[in-house]
CSV table of C-alpha atoms and ligand atoms in Angstrom, one decimal:
chain,number,residue,atom,x,y,z
A,1,MET,CA,-129.3,-224.0,-21.7
A,2,THR,CA,-132.1,-224.2,-19.2
A,3,ASP,CA,-133.7,-221.0,-18.0
A,4,ALA,CA,-132.2,-221.5,-14.5
A,5,ALA,CA,-128.7,-221.9,-16.0
A,6,ARG,CA,-129.1,-218.8,-18.1
A,7,ILE,CA,-130.1,-216.7,-15.1
A,8,ALA,CA,-127.2,-218.1,-13.0
A,9,ALA,CA,-124.6,-217.4,-15.7
A,10,PRO,CA,-125.7,-215.1,-18.5
A,11,ALA,CA,-123.5,-215.5,-21.5
A,12,PRO,CA,-121.5,-212.3,-22.0
A,13,ASP,CA,-122.6,-210.5,-25.0
A,14,PRO,CA,-120.0,-210.9,-27.9
A,15,ALA,CA,-120.1,-207.2,-28.7
A,16,MET,CA,-119.2,-206.4,-25.1
A,17,LEU,CA,-116.3,-208.9,-25.1
A,18,ALA,CA,-115.0,-207.3,-28.4
A,19,GLU,CA,-115.3,-203.9,-26.9
A,20,LEU,CA,-113.4,-204.9,-23.7
A,21,ARG,CA,-110.7,-206.7,-25.8
A,22,ALA,CA,-110.2,-203.7,-28.0
A,23,GLY,CA,-109.9,-201.3,-25.1
A,24,LEU,CA,-107.5,-203.4,-23.2
A,25,SER,CA,-105.3,-204.0,-26.3
A,26,ARG,CA,-104.5,-200.3,-26.8
A,27,PRO,CA,-101.2,-198.7,-25.8
A,28,GLN,CA,-103.3,-196.7,-23.2
A,29,LYS,CA,-105.7,-199.3,-21.9
A,30,GLU,CA,-109.2,-198.1,-21.6
A,31,LEU,CA,-112.6,-199.3,-20.6
A,32,PRO,CA,-116.0,-197.6,-21.4
A,33,ALA,CA,-117.4,-195.4,-18.6
A,34,LYS,CA,-120.8,-197.0,-18.9
A,35,TYR,CA,-119.5,-200.0,-16.9
A,36,PHE,CA,-119.5,-197.9,-13.8
A,37,TYR,CA,-123.2,-198.1,-13.5
A,38,ASP,CA,-124.6,-201.2,-11.9
A,39,GLN,CA,-126.8,-200.8,-8.8
A,40,ARG,CA,-123.9,-200.0,-6.5
A,41,GLY,CA,-122.1,-197.8,-9.1
A,42,SER,CA,-125.3,-195.8,-9.6
A,43,GLU,CA,-125.6,-195.4,-5.8
A,44,LEU,CA,-121.9,-194.4,-5.5
A,45,PHE,CA,-122.5,-191.8,-8.2
A,46,GLU,CA,-125.5,-190.4,-6.2
A,47,ALA,CA,-123.2,-190.1,-3.2
A,48,ILE,CA,-120.6,-188.2,-5.4
A,49,THR,CA,-123.3,-185.7,-6.4
A,50,ARG,CA,-123.7,-184.8,-2.7
A,51,LEU,CA,-119.9,-184.3,-2.0
A,52,PRO,CA,-118.8,-180.8,-1.2
A,53,GLU,CA,-116.1,-180.9,-3.9
A,54,TYR,CA,-118.5,-182.1,-6.6
A,55,TYR,CA,-120.0,-178.7,-7.6
A,56,LEU,CA,-121.6,-180.0,-10.8
A,57,THR,CA,-125.0,-181.4,-9.6
A,58,ARG,CA,-126.0,-178.7,-7.2
A,59,THR,CA,-125.0,-175.9,-9.6
A,60,GLU,CA,-127.0,-177.5,-12.5
A,61,GLN,CA,-130.0,-178.1,-10.2
A,62,ALA,CA,-130.1,-174.4,-9.3
A,63,LEU,CA,-129.9,-173.4,-13.0
A,64,LEU,CA,-132.7,-175.8,-13.8
A,65,GLU,CA,-134.9,-174.4,-11.1
A,66,ARG,CA,-134.2,-170.9,-12.4
A,67,ARG,CA,-134.9,-171.4,-16.1
A,68,VAL,CA,-136.8,-174.6,-16.8
A,69,PRO,CA,-140.2,-173.3,-15.8
A,70,GLU,CA,-140.1,-170.6,-18.5
A,71,TRP,CA,-138.3,-172.8,-21.1
A,72,VAL,CA,-140.9,-175.6,-20.7
A,73,ALA,CA,-143.8,-173.0,-20.8
A,74,GLY,CA,-142.4,-171.8,-24.1
A,75,LEU,CA,-141.8,-175.2,-25.7
A,76,ARG,CA,-144.9,-176.9,-24.2
A,77,PRO,CA,-143.5,-180.5,-24.5
A,78,ARG,CA,-145.9,-183.4,-24.1
A,79,ALA,CA,-143.1,-185.9,-23.7
A,80,LEU,CA,-139.7,-185.9,-22.0
A,81,VAL,CA,-137.0,-188.3,-23.1
A,82,GLU,CA,-134.0,-188.3,-20.7
A,83,LEU,CA,-130.7,-189.9,-21.8
A,84,GLY,CA,-128.8,-191.4,-18.9
A,85,ALA,CA,-131.5,-190.7,-16.4
A,86,GLY,CA,-129.7,-191.9,-13.3
A,87,SER,CA,-131.7,-191.0,-10.1
A,88,ALA,CA,-133.8,-188.5,-12.1
A,89,GLU,CA,-133.8,-186.0,-9.2
A,90,LYS,CA,-133.2,-183.1,-11.5
A,91,THR,CA,-135.9,-184.4,-13.8
A,92,ARG,CA,-138.5,-183.5,-11.2
A,93,THR,CA,-137.9,-179.8,-12.1
A,94,VAL,CA,-138.9,-180.6,-15.7
A,95,LEU,CA,-141.8,-182.8,-14.8
A,96,ASP,CA,-143.1,-180.2,-12.4
A,97,ALA,CA,-143.0,-177.6,-15.2
A,98,MET,CA,-144.7,-180.1,-17.6
A,99,ARG,CA,-147.4,-180.8,-15.1
A,100,ARG,CA,-148.0,-177.0,-14.6
A,101,THR,CA,-148.0,-176.2,-18.3
A,102,LEU,CA,-150.0,-179.1,-19.8
A,103,GLY,CA,-151.3,-181.0,-16.8
A,104,GLY,CA,-149.3,-184.1,-17.6
A,105,GLY,CA,-147.3,-185.9,-20.3
A,106,THR,CA,-145.0,-188.9,-21.0
A,107,TYR,CA,-141.6,-189.4,-19.4
A,108,VAL,CA,-139.2,-191.8,-21.0
A,109,PRO,CA,-136.1,-192.3,-18.8
A,110,VAL,CA,-133.3,-194.1,-20.6
A,111,ASP,CA,-130.5,-195.7,-18.6
A,112,VAL,CA,-128.0,-198.7,-18.8
A,113,SER,CA,-128.6,-199.7,-15.2
A,114,ALA,CA,-131.8,-201.8,-15.3
A,115,GLU,CA,-132.4,-202.4,-11.6
A,116,PHE,CA,-131.8,-198.7,-10.7
A,117,LEU,CA,-134.0,-197.5,-13.5
A,118,GLU,CA,-136.9,-199.7,-12.4
A,119,ASP,CA,-136.7,-198.2,-8.9
A,120,VAL,CA,-136.5,-194.7,-10.1
A,121,ALA,CA,-139.4,-195.2,-12.6
A,122,ALA,CA,-141.6,-196.7,-9.9
A,123,ARG,CA,-140.9,-193.8,-7.5
A,124,LEU,CA,-141.6,-191.2,-10.2
A,125,ALA,CA,-144.8,-192.9,-11.3
A,126,ALA,CA,-146.0,-192.8,-7.7
A,127,ASP,CA,-145.1,-189.2,-7.3
A,128,TYR,CA,-146.5,-188.0,-10.7
A,129,PRO,CA,-149.8,-189.9,-11.3
A,130,GLU,CA,-150.6,-187.6,-14.2
A,131,ILE,CA,-147.4,-188.5,-16.1
A,132,ASP,CA,-146.9,-191.8,-18.0
A,133,VAL,CA,-143.5,-193.2,-17.1
A,134,VAL,CA,-142.1,-195.5,-19.7
A,135,PRO,CA,-138.6,-196.6,-18.8
A,136,VAL,CA,-136.2,-197.8,-21.5
A,137,VAL,CA,-133.1,-199.8,-20.6
A,138,ALA,CA,-130.5,-199.0,-23.2
A,139,ASP,CA,-126.9,-198.0,-23.8
A,140,ILE,CA,-127.1,-194.4,-25.1
A,141,THR,CA,-123.7,-194.8,-26.8
A,142,ALA,CA,-125.3,-197.3,-29.2
A,143,ASP,CA,-128.4,-196.8,-31.3
A,144,PHE,CA,-131.5,-197.7,-29.3
A,145,ALA,CA,-135.2,-197.9,-29.8
A,146,LEU,CA,-137.7,-195.5,-28.2
A,147,PRO,CA,-141.5,-196.1,-27.9
A,148,ASP,CA,-143.1,-195.9,-31.4
A,149,ILE,CA,-145.6,-193.2,-30.6
A,150,LEU,CA,-144.0,-190.4,-28.6
A,151,PRO,CA,-146.3,-187.4,-28.1
A,152,ARG,CA,-144.9,-184.2,-29.7
A,153,PRO,CA,-143.5,-181.8,-29.0
A,154,THR,CA,-140.8,-183.9,-27.3
A,155,LEU,CA,-138.2,-182.5,-25.1
A,156,HIS,CA,-135.0,-184.5,-25.0
A,157,ALA,CA,-132.8,-184.1,-21.9
A,158,PHE,CA,-129.2,-184.9,-21.5
A,159,LEU,CA,-128.2,-183.5,-18.1
A,160,GLY,CA,-125.4,-183.7,-15.6
A,161,SER,CA,-122.7,-183.0,-18.2
A,162,THR,CA,-122.8,-186.6,-19.3
A,163,ILE,CA,-122.0,-185.3,-22.8
A,164,GLY,CA,-118.5,-184.7,-21.3
A,165,ASN,CA,-117.9,-188.4,-21.3
A,166,PHE,CA,-117.5,-188.3,-25.1
A,167,ALA,CA,-114.7,-186.8,-27.0
A,168,PRO,CA,-115.8,-184.1,-29.5
A,169,ASP,CA,-116.4,-186.4,-32.5
A,170,ALA,CA,-118.3,-189.0,-30.5
A,171,ALA,CA,-120.3,-186.3,-28.7
A,172,ALA,CA,-121.3,-184.7,-32.1
A,173,ALA,CA,-122.3,-188.2,-33.4
A,174,LEU,CA,-124.4,-188.8,-30.3
A,175,LEU,CA,-126.1,-185.4,-30.6
A,176,ALA,CA,-126.7,-186.1,-34.3
A,177,ARG,CA,-128.6,-189.3,-33.4
A,178,VAL,CA,-130.7,-187.3,-31.0
A,179,ARG,CA,-131.3,-184.7,-33.7
A,180,ARG,CA,-132.5,-187.4,-36.2
A,181,ARG,CA,-135.3,-188.2,-33.7
A,182,MET,CA,-136.3,-184.5,-33.5
A,183,GLY,CA,-138.8,-182.6,-35.6
A,184,GLU,CA,-139.8,-179.0,-35.8
A,185,GLY,CA,-141.0,-177.9,-32.3
A,186,ASP,CA,-138.9,-180.5,-30.4
A,187,GLY,CA,-136.0,-179.4,-28.1
A,188,LEU,CA,-132.9,-180.6,-26.4
A,189,LEU,CA,-132.2,-179.6,-22.8
A,190,MET,CA,-128.5,-180.2,-21.9
A,191,GLY,CA,-126.2,-179.5,-19.0
A,192,VAL,CA,-122.5,-178.9,-19.6
A,193,ASP,CA,-119.6,-178.5,-17.2
A,194,LEU,CA,-117.6,-175.4,-18.1
A,195,ARG,CA,-113.8,-174.9,-18.3
A,196,LYS,CA,-112.3,-173.5,-15.2
A,197,ALA,CA,-109.2,-173.6,-13.0
A,198,PRO,CA,-107.9,-177.2,-13.2
A,199,ALA,CA,-107.5,-177.4,-9.4
A,200,VAL,CA,-111.3,-177.0,-9.0
A,201,VAL,CA,-112.0,-179.8,-11.5
A,202,GLU,CA,-109.3,-182.0,-10.0
A,203,ALA,CA,-110.7,-181.6,-6.5
A,204,ALA,CA,-114.2,-182.6,-7.8
A,205,TYR,CA,-112.8,-185.9,-9.1
A,206,ASN,CA,-110.4,-186.6,-6.1
A,207,ASP,CA,-112.8,-186.1,-3.1
A,208,ALA,CA,-111.3,-186.3,0.4
A,209,ALA,CA,-113.8,-189.0,1.4
A,210,GLY,CA,-112.6,-191.3,-1.3
A,211,VAL,CA,-116.1,-191.9,-2.8
A,212,THR,CA,-114.9,-191.3,-6.4
A,213,ALA,CA,-112.0,-193.8,-5.9
A,214,GLU,CA,-114.6,-196.4,-4.8
A,215,PHE,CA,-116.8,-195.5,-7.8
A,216,ASN,CA,-113.8,-195.9,-10.1
A,217,ARG,CA,-112.8,-199.3,-8.7
A,218,ASN,CA,-116.4,-200.5,-8.9
A,219,MET,CA,-116.0,-200.7,-12.6
A,220,LEU,CA,-113.7,-203.7,-12.1
A,221,ARG,CA,-116.3,-205.4,-9.9
A,222,VAL,CA,-118.9,-204.8,-12.6
A,223,LEU,CA,-116.7,-206.4,-15.2
A,224,ASN,CA,-116.0,-209.4,-13.0
A,225,ALA,CA,-119.8,-209.8,-12.7
A,226,VAL,CA,-120.9,-209.2,-16.2
A,227,ALA,CA,-117.9,-210.5,-18.2
A,228,GLY,CA,-116.4,-213.1,-15.8
A,229,ALA,CA,-113.2,-211.1,-15.6
A,230,ASP,CA,-110.8,-211.7,-12.6
A,231,PHE,CA,-109.8,-208.1,-11.8
A,232,ASP,CA,-108.6,-207.6,-8.2
A,233,PRO,CA,-110.1,-204.1,-7.5
A,234,ASP,CA,-107.9,-203.6,-4.4
A,235,ALA,CA,-104.8,-203.9,-6.6
A,236,TYR,CA,-105.5,-200.5,-8.3
A,237,ASP,CA,-105.2,-196.9,-7.2
A,238,HIS,CA,-107.6,-194.2,-8.3
A,239,ARG,CA,-106.0,-191.3,-10.2
A,240,ALA,CA,-107.8,-188.3,-11.8
A,241,PHE,CA,-105.9,-185.4,-13.5
A,242,TYR,CA,-106.8,-182.5,-15.8
A,243,ARG,CA,-105.3,-182.4,-19.3
A,244,ARG,CA,-105.3,-178.7,-20.2
A,245,GLU,CA,-104.6,-179.2,-23.9
A,246,LEU,CA,-107.7,-181.5,-24.3
A,247,HIS,CA,-109.8,-179.5,-21.8
A,248,ARG,CA,-110.7,-182.7,-19.9
A,249,ILE,CA,-110.3,-184.6,-16.7
A,250,GLU,CA,-109.4,-188.3,-17.0
A,251,MET,CA,-109.9,-191.0,-14.5
A,252,HIS,CA,-107.5,-193.9,-14.4
A,253,LEU,CA,-107.0,-197.1,-12.4
A,254,VAL,CA,-103.3,-197.6,-11.8
A,255,ALA,CA,-102.0,-201.1,-11.1
A,256,ARG,CA,-99.9,-201.1,-7.9
A,257,ALA,CA,-98.0,-204.2,-9.0
A,258,ALA,CA,-97.9,-206.2,-12.3
A,259,GLN,CA,-101.3,-207.8,-13.1
A,260,THR,CA,-102.6,-210.4,-15.4
A,261,VAL,CA,-106.3,-210.1,-16.1
A,262,THR,CA,-108.3,-212.8,-17.8
A,263,ILE,CA,-111.6,-212.3,-19.5
A,264,PRO,CA,-113.1,-215.6,-20.8
A,265,ASP,CA,-113.5,-215.4,-24.6
A,266,ALA,CA,-111.8,-212.0,-24.7
A,267,GLY,CA,-108.2,-212.9,-23.7
A,268,ALA,CA,-105.5,-212.3,-21.1
A,269,PHE,CA,-104.2,-208.8,-20.5
A,270,ARG,CA,-101.0,-207.8,-18.7
A,271,LEU,CA,-100.4,-204.6,-16.9
A,272,ARG,CA,-97.0,-203.5,-15.7
A,273,ALA,CA,-96.6,-202.1,-12.2
A,274,GLY,CA,-97.7,-198.4,-12.5
A,275,GLU,CA,-99.5,-199.0,-15.8
A,276,SER,CA,-103.1,-197.6,-15.9
A,277,ILE,CA,-106.5,-198.2,-17.4
A,278,ARG,CA,-108.3,-195.1,-18.4
A,279,THR,CA,-111.9,-195.5,-17.2
A,280,GLU,CA,-113.4,-192.1,-18.0
A,281,ILE,CA,-112.9,-188.8,-19.8
A,282,SER,CA,-114.9,-185.8,-18.7
A,283,CYS,CA,-114.6,-183.0,-21.3
A,284,LYS,CA,-115.1,-179.4,-20.2
A,285,HIS,CA,-116.7,-176.9,-22.5
A,286,ASP,CA,-117.2,-173.2,-23.2
A,287,ARG,CA,-119.9,-171.5,-25.3
A,288,ALA,CA,-117.8,-171.8,-28.5
A,289,SER,CA,-117.1,-175.6,-28.1
A,290,VAL,CA,-120.8,-176.2,-27.4
A,291,ASP,CA,-121.8,-174.2,-30.4
A,292,ALA,CA,-119.4,-176.3,-32.5
A,293,LEU,CA,-120.7,-179.6,-31.2
A,294,LEU,CA,-124.3,-178.6,-31.8
A,295,ALA,CA,-123.6,-177.2,-35.2
A,296,ALA,CA,-122.0,-180.5,-36.2
A,297,ALA,CA,-125.2,-182.2,-35.1
A,298,GLY,CA,-127.6,-179.9,-36.9
A,299,LEU,CA,-128.7,-178.0,-33.7
A,300,ARG,CA,-128.3,-174.5,-32.4
A,301,VAL,CA,-128.5,-172.9,-28.9
A,302,GLU,CA,-131.8,-171.2,-28.3
A,303,ARG,CA,-131.3,-170.4,-24.6
A,304,TRP,CA,-128.1,-170.5,-22.5
A,305,GLU,CA,-127.8,-170.0,-18.8
A,306,THR,CA,-124.8,-170.1,-16.5
A,307,ASP,CA,-124.3,-169.6,-12.8
A,308,ALA,CA,-122.6,-166.4,-11.5
A,309,ALA,CA,-119.2,-168.2,-11.0
A,310,GLY,CA,-119.3,-169.6,-14.6
A,311,LEU,CA,-119.0,-173.2,-13.3
A,312,PHE,CA,-121.8,-174.8,-15.3
A,313,ALA,CA,-124.2,-174.1,-18.1
A,314,ILE,CA,-127.6,-175.4,-19.1
A,315,LEU,CA,-129.0,-174.8,-22.5
A,316,LEU,CA,-132.0,-175.4,-24.7
A,317,ALA,CA,-131.1,-176.3,-28.3
A,318,LEU,CA,-133.5,-176.5,-31.3
A,319,PRO,CA,-133.1,-177.9,-34.8
A,320,ALA,CA,-130.8,-175.5,-36.7
B,401,AVJ,C1,-122.1,-188.5,-14.7
B,401,AVJ,C2,-120.4,-188.5,-16.4
B,401,AVJ,C3,-121.3,-186.4,-15.5
B,401,AVJ,O1,-118.1,-186.9,-15.5
B,401,AVJ,O2,-118.6,-185.8,-13.7
B,401,AVJ,C4,-118.4,-188.3,-11.4
B,401,AVJ,C5,-119.3,-189.0,-13.7
B,401,AVJ,N1,-117.1,-189.4,-12.7
B,401,AVJ,N2,-117.2,-188.4,-10.8
B,401,AVJ,C6,-118.7,-186.8,-14.5
B,401,AVJ,C7,-118.3,-188.9,-12.6
B,401,AVJ,C8,-116.4,-189.1,-11.6
B,401,AVJ,C9,-119.9,-187.7,-14.1
B,401,AVJ,N3,-120.9,-187.8,-15.2
């Protein structure tokens, strides 16, 4: 293949095709949440974070502003590795504290959305001349490489309740991979969405302006672009509902009429009218469930902070 042809039509990665085929072959069809985040998906998520119903981001931001200065002053990290960095707005609180404590450091934002990550990294590098910004494009659900020489102590950050996208076993496995990179003196800063009245959670994932619905449908556009699928995004309704027994909200795309979807080299998949594809789970936690996840990963809570209404928590974890 010539370089020009490769750029025009990148061959879909076989592992991606296998993952899509497996997900669409289950009784409850499902697709991995990471496919929300192309440039447009990352922008739609940013819009979600500003919605009145989406309490998560602003609550977490206030908690970070309240506690990160003292937590960073205690740990004195020389590097920050952020998993699923997104727009990195909240990260500024941590970078400000690093700058104040040690005068600089290294920032490694890790994200699946390459384009978006480049923009964010360039903006942060301009705003923080004393910080080395080293972006890494990677899927945090797989094992990925970090720069060889990371200054220590290193603070790992996993904010925004992204841990909620993983069911408990997968969440513990992901945290265990983070733990394996950590040594004595390193820390993990994490944000978790807490259990609360289901109506409050459901409102956050069913906003009145319909931004979450567009974000959900965007996954089908992403898969059309990266896997050559032929989804008709307008043929699906957004649905999000809380499952009390599993302490999680699920997002689905519901086919309005019967659909046949073809993904070259992965197969043809049929949906009945009313059948859904699950696109995301967002697990909600409490102190006990967080303690259990961390313990399974070889970590323990050192600091824990929640807002007065008990909506959200941030925590600093250390090797157990
Ligand atoms: C970025 C995974 C934390 O689960 O709340 C927002 C993504 N989905 N609205 C979440 C999301 C629907 C978000 N996370």
